[in-house]
Coordinates of C-alpha atoms and ligand atoms in Angstrom, one line a residue:
X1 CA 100.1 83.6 126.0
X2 CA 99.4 86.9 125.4
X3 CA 97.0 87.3 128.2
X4 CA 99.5 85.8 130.8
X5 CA 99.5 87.9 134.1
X6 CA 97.3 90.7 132.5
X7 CA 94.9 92.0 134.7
X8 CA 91.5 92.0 133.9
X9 CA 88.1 93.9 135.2
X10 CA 85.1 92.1 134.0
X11 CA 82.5 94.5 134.4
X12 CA 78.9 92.1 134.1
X13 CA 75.6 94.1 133.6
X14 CA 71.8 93.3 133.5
X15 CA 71.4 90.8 131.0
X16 CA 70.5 87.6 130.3
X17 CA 73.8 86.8 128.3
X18 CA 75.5 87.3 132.0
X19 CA 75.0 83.4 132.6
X20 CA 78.4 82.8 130.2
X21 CA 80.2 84.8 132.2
X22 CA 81.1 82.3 134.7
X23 CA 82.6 80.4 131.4
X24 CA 83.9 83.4 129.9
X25 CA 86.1 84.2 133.8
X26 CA 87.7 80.4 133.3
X27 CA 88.9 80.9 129.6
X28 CA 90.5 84.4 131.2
X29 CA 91.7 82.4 134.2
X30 CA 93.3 79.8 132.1
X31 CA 95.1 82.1 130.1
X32 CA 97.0 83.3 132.8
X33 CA 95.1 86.6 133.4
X34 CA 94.2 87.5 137.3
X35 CA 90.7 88.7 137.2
X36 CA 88.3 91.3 139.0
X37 CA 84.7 91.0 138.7
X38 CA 82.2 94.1 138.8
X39 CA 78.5 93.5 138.8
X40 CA 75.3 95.7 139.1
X41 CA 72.9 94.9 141.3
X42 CA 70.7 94.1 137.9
X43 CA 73.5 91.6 137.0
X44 CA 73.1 89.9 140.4
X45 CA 69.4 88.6 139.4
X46 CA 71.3 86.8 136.4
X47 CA 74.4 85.1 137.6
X48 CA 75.9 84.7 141.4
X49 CA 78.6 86.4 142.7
X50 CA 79.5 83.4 144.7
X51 CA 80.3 81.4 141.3
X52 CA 81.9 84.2 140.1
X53 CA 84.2 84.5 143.3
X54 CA 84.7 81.0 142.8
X55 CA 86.1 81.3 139.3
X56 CA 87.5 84.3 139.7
X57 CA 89.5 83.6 143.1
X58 CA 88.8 87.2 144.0
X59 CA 86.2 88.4 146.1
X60 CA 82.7 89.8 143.6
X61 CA 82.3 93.6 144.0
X62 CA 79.0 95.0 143.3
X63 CA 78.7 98.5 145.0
X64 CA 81.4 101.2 145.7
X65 CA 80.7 100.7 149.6
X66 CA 79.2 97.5 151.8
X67 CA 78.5 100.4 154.3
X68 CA 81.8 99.2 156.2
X69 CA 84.6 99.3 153.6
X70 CA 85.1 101.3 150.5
X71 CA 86.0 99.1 147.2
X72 CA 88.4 102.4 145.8
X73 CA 86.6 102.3 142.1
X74 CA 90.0 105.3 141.4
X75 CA 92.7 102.5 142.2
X76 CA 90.6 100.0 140.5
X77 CA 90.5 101.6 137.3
X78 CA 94.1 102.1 138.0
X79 CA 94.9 98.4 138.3
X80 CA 93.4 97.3 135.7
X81 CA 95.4 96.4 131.9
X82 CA 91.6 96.0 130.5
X83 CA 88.4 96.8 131.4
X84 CA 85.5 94.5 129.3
X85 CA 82.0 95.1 130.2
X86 CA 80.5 92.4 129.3
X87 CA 77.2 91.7 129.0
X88 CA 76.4 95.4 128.3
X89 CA 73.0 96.6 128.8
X90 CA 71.5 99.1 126.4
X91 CA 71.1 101.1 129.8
X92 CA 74.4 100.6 130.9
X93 CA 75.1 101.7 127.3
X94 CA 73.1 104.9 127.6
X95 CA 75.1 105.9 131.1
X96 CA 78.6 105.1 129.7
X97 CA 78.1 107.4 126.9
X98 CA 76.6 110.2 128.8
X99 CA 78.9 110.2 131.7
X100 CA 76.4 108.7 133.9
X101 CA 77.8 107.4 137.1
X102 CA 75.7 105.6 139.4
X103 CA 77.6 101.9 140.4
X104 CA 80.7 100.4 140.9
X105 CA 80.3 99.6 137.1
X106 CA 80.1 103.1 135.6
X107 CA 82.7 104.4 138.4
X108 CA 85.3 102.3 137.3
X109 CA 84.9 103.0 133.9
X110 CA 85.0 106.5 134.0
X111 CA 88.1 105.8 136.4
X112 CA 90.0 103.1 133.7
X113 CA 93.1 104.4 132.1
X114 CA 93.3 100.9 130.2
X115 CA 91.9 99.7 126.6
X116 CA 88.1 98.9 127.6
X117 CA 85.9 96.2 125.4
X118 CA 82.6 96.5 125.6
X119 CA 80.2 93.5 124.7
X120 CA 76.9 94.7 124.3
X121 CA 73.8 92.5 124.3
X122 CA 70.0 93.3 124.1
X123 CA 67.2 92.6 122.0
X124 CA 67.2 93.4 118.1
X125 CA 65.2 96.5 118.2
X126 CA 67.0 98.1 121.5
X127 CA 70.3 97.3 119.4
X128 CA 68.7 98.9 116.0
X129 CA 67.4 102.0 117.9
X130 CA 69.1 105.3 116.9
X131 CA 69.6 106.1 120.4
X132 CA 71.6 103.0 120.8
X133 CA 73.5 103.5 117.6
X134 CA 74.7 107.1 118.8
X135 CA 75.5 105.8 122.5
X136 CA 77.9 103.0 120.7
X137 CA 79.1 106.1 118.4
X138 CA 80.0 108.1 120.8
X139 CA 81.6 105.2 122.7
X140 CA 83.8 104.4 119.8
X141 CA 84.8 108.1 119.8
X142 CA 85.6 108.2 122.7
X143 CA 88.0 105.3 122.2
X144 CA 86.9 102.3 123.9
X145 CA 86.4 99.2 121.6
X146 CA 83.1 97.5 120.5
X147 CA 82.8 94.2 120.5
X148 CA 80.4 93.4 117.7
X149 CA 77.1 91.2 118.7
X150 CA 76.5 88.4 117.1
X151 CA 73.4 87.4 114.7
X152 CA 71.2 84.9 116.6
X153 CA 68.2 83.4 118.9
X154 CA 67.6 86.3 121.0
X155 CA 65.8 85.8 124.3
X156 CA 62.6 87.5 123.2
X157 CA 62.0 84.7 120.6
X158 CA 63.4 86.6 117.6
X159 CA 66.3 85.9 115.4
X160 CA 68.4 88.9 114.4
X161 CA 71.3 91.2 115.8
X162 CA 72.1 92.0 119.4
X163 CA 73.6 88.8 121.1
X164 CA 76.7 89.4 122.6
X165 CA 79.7 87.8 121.3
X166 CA 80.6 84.6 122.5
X167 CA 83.1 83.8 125.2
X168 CA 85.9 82.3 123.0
X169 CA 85.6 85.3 120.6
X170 CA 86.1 87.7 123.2
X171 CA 89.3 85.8 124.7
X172 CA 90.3 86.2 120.8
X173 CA 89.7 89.8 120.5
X174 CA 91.2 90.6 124.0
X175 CA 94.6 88.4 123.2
X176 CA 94.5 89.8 119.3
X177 CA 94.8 93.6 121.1
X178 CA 97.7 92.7 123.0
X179 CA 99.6 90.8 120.2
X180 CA 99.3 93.6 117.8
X181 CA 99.5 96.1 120.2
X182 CA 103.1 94.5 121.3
X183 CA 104.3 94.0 118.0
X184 CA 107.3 96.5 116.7
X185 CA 105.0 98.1 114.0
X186 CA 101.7 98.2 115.7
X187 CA 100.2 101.3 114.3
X188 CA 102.3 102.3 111.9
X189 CA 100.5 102.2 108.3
X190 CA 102.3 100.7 105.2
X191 CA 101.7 100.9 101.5
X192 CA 103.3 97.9 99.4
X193 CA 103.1 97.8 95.2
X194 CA 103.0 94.7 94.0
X195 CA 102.7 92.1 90.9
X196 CA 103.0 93.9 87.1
X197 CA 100.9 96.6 85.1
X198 CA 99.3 96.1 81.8
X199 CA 98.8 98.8 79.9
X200 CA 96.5 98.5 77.0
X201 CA 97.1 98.9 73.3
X202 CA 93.4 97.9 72.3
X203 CA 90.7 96.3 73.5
X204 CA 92.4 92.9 73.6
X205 CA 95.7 93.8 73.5
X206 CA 98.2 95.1 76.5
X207 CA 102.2 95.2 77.2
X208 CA 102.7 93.8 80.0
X209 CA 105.8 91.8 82.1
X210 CA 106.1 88.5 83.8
X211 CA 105.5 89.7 87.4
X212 CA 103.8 87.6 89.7
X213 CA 103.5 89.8 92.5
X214 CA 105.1 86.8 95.0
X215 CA 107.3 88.8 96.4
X216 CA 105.4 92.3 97.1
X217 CA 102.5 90.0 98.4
X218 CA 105.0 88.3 100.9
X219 CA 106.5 91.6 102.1
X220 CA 102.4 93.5 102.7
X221 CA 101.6 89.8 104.6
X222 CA 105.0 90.2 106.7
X223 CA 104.6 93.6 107.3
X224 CA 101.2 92.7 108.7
X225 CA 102.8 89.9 111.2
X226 CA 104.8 92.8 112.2
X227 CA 101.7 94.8 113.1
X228 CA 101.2 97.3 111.2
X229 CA 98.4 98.0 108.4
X230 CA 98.8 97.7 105.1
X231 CA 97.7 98.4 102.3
X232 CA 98.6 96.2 98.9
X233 CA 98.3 97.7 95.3
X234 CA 98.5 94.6 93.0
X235 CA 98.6 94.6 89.8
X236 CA 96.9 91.9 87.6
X237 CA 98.2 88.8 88.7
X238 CA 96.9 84.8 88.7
X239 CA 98.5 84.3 92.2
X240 CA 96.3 84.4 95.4
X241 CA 96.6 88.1 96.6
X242 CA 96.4 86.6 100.3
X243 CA 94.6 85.6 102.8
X244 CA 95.5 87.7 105.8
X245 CA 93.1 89.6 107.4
X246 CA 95.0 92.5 108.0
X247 CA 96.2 93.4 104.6
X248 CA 93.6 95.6 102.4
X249 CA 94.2 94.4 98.9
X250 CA 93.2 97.0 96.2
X251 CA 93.2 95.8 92.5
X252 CA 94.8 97.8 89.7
X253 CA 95.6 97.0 86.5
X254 CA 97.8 99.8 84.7
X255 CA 100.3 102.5 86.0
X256 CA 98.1 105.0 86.3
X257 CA 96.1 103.5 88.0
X258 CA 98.8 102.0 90.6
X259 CA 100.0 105.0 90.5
X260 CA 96.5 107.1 91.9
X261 CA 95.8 104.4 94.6
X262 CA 99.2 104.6 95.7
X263 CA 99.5 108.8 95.9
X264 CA 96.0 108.8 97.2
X265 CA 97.5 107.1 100.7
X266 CA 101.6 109.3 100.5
X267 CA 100.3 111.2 103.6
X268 CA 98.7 108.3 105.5
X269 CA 101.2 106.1 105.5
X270 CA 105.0 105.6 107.5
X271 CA 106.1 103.2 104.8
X272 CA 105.9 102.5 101.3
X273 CA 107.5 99.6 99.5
X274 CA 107.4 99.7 95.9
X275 CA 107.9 96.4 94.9
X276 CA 105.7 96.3 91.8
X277 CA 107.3 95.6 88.1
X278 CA 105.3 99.0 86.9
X279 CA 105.7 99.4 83.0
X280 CA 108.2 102.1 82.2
X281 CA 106.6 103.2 78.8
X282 CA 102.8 102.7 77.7
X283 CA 101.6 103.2 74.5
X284 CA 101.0 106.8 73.5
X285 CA 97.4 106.7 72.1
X286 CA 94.9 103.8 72.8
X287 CA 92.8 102.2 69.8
X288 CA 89.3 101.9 70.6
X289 CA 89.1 99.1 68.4
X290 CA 91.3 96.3 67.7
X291 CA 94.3 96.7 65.3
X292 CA 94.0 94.9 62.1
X293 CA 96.4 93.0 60.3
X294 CA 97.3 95.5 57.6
X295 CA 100.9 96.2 57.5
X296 CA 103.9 93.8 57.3
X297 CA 105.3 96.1 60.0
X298 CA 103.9 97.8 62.7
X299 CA 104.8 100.8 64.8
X300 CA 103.5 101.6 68.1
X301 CA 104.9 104.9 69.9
X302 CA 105.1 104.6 73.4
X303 CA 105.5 107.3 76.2
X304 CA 106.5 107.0 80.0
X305 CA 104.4 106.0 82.9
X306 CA 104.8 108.1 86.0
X307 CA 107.4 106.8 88.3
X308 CA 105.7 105.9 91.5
X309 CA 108.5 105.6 93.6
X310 CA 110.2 108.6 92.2
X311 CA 106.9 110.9 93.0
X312 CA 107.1 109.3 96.7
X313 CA 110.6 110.3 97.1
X314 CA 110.1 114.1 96.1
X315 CA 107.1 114.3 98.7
X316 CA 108.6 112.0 101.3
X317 CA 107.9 113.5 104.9
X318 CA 110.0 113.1 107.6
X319 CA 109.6 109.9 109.6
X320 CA 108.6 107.9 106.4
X321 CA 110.3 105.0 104.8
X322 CA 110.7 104.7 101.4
X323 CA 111.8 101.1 100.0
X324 CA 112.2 100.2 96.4
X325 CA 113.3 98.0 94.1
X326 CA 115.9 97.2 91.5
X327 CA 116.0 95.2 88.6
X328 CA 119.5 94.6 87.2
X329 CA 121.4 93.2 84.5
X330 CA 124.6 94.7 84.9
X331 CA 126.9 97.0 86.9
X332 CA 124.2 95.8 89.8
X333 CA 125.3 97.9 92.3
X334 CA 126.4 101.1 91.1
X335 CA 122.9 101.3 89.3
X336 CA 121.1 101.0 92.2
X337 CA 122.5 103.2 94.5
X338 CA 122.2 105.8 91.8
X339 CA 118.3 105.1 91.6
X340 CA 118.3 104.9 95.7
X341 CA 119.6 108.8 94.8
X342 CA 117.5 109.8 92.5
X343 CA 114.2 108.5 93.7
X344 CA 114.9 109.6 97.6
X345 CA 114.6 105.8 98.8
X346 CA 116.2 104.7 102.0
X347 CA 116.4 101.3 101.1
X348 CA 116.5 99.9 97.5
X349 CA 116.4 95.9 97.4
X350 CA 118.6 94.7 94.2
X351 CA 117.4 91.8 92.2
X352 CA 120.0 90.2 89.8
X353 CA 118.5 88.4 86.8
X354 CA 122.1 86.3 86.6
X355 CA 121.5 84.8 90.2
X356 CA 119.7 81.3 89.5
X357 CA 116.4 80.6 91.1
X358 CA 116.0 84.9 91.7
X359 CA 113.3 87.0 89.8
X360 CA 109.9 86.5 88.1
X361 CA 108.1 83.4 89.0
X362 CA 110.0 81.4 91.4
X363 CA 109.4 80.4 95.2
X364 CA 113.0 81.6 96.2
X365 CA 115.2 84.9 95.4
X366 CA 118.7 86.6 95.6
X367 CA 118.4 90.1 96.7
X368 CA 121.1 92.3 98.0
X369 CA 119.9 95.1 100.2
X370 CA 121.2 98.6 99.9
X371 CA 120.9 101.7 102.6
X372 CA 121.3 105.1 102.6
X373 CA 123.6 105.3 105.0
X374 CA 126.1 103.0 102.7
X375 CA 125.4 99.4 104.0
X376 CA 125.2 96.9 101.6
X377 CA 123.9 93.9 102.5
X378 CA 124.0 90.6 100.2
X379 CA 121.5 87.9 101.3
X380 CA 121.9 84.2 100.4
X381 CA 119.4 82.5 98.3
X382 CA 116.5 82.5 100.0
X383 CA 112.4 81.8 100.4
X384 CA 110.7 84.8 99.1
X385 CA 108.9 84.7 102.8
X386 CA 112.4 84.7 104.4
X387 CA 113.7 87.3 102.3
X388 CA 110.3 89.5 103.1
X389 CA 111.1 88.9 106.8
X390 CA 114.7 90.3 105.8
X391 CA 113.0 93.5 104.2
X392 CA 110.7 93.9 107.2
X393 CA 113.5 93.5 109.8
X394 CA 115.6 96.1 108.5
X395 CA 112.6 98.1 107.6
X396 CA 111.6 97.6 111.5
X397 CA 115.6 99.0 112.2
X398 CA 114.7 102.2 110.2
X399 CA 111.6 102.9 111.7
X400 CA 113.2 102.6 115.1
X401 CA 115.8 105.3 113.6
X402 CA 113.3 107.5 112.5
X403 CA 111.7 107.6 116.0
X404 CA 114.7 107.5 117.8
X405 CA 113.9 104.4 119.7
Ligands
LIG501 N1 108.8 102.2 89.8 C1 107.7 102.9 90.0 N2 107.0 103.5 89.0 C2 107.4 103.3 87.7 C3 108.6 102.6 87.4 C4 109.3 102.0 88.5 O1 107.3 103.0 91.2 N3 106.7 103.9 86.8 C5 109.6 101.6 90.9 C6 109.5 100.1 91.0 O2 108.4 99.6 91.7 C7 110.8 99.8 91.7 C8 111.8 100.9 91.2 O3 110.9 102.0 90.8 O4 110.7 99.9 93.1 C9 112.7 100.6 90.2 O5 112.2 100.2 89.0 P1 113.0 99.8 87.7 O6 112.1 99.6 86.6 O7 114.0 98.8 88.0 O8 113.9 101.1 87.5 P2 113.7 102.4 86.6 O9 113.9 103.5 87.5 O10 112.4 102.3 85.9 O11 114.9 102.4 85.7 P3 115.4 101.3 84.5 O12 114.2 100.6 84.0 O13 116.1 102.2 83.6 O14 116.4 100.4 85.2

């Protein structure tokens, strides 16, 4: 789908891995893209440009000039939505990076405005060789995407590094760019604080809460659907952190610590939602080892954590998003717009420990969502997924604000 009527340069150079190009044009074809094929002369010797006319349905170019018409490599590059080079030679590597423009091949590319892939392919010790690793460097610098090679029979006879991906993992890479690249937060970066924090008393003790971390996890994996990147803070929790790719889960266990992984990304990110349970107080002095039963009664002084979402709030930049959340028991709403206040949040998401089938543990929850600009919105009962789709929707709205879109 998300190739449909994109269209496509496939740039093939001299390499043995040209022979799954013909395959490679067909997955394109079928995906509804309209495709151009460029080919060095070296690339002829590997793969025809008759079959790749044939599966292209566009005539094969291979030099800027036949002598009698002039294939305009400036409106090519123009044309194009993507440019993949693929196979890529170590030396069509080495002319790429160094502005080297000898072929229809290198002319385009220094003529593409679009996103170009490159899919290198050689043998393991052309791919290990520093001069190849700076050309792919520089490459990457200069802002065209790498296509990694894949670990297999090479056609020398050895097994290691420097095959070029396969044809159905470059359709996914290509259609994966366009999806996220389409998607209403691509690029933005998000923080999300999840699950509880324990802070320790002794060496086997700890106050802790009943957090699972089910609802912060849902919001960093629907963030991610949205496009952006996150990043997720969890505290110790027995629930599956996630499995989607996009989400960078780091593991904390107190408030301190939640507290230094989040303020270690405030200036990286457009939005942080702070959804963990963080302990308000921990106790004031740590025993190093265990606390013996002595005393009929025992005290234990505690002191406050940091408030995350509070130190946010005082450093919040403009064009960032602050969410937050709100744990209630009574006079729901007026206590949460006072914290929205306090702590500089733009949106504060109000759990109610009254509402049935809301709060720690469960599959479902009652929030009602409150914005600085006075909305209030009360959502029914709902899957924690759905109401994470809820967050990121209105977090998508404010985002939108903040860039005037
Ligand atoms: N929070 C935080 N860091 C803390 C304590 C809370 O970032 N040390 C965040 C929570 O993640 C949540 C919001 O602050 O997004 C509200 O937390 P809550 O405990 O409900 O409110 P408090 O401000 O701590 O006030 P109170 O406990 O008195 O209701």
């Amino acid at each position: 789908m998300a190739l449909k009527g994109k269209k496509i340069i496939v740039a093939i150079t001299g390499s043995i891995a040209a022979y799954k190009i013909p395959h490679f044009v067909r997955l394109l074809v079928k995906a509804g893209a309209e495709v151009q094929i460029l080919m060095t002369a070296a690339a002829k010797l590997f793969v025809s440009p008759l079959s790749l006319a044939t599966v292209s349905g566009r005539q094969t170019l291979s030099d800027v000039t036949d002598g009698t018409t002039w294939n305009n490599h400036v409106a090519l590059g123009l044309w194009a939505d993507a440019m993949i080079i693929a196979p890529c030679s170590a030396n069509t590597l080495g002319k790429l990076a160094n502005g080297i423009c000898d072929n229809i091949v290198t002319a385009v590319y220094l003529s593409a405005r679009c996103p170009v892939f490159i899919a290198p392919a050689m043998d393991e010790d052309m791919w290990l060789h520093p001069s190849t690793r700076n050309n792919i460097n520089k490459l990457q610098e200069y802002g065209n995407h790498i296509i990694p090679t894949e670990h297999g029979e090479l056609a020398s006879g050895l097994i290691g590094p420097g095959r070029m991906s396969e044809p159905e993992n470059m359709i996914k890479i290509l259609s994966d760019f366009y999806v996220l690249t389409t998607l209403p937060l691509a690029g933005q970066n998000a923080v999300v604080t999840a699950g509880p924090t324990y802070e320790r008393i002794d060496p086997v003790r700890f106050i802790g809460n009943f957090s699972t971390g089910k609802m912060g996890i849902a919001i960093a994996e629907s963030l991610a659907n949205a496009g952006a990147r996150v990043t997720l803070i969890l505290g110790p929790t027995q629930h599956k952190p996630t499995s989607n790719s996009s989400v960078n889960v780091i593991n904390v266990e107190s408030a301190a610590q939640m507290y230094d992984a989040t303020m270690a990304l405030a200036h990286e990110v457009q939005i942080a939602v702070l959804a963990a349970a963080v302990a308000d107080y921990k106790p004031l002095e740590y025993a190093d080892n265990k606390i013996k039963k002595q005393t009929d009664d025992l005290k234990i002084s505690l002191t406050k954590t940091t408030d995350i979402l509070a130190s946010l709030g005082k450093i919040k930049q403009d064009g960032q998003t602050l969410i937050g959340f709100a744990l209630e028991t009574e006079n729901e709403q007026e206590n949460a717009r006072k914290k929205l206040e306090a702590k500089n949040a733009d949106m504060i998401v109000l759990n109610s420990l009254r509402d049935e089938g809301a709060g720690f543990g469960h599959d479902t929850n009652k929030v009602t969502l409150l914005l600085k600009n006075g909305t209030i919105n009360p959502l029914p009962l709902l899957t924690k997924k759905e109401v994470a789709n809820a967050i990121t929707e209105h977090i998508i709205l404010l985002r939108n604000e903040a860039n005037n879109i």
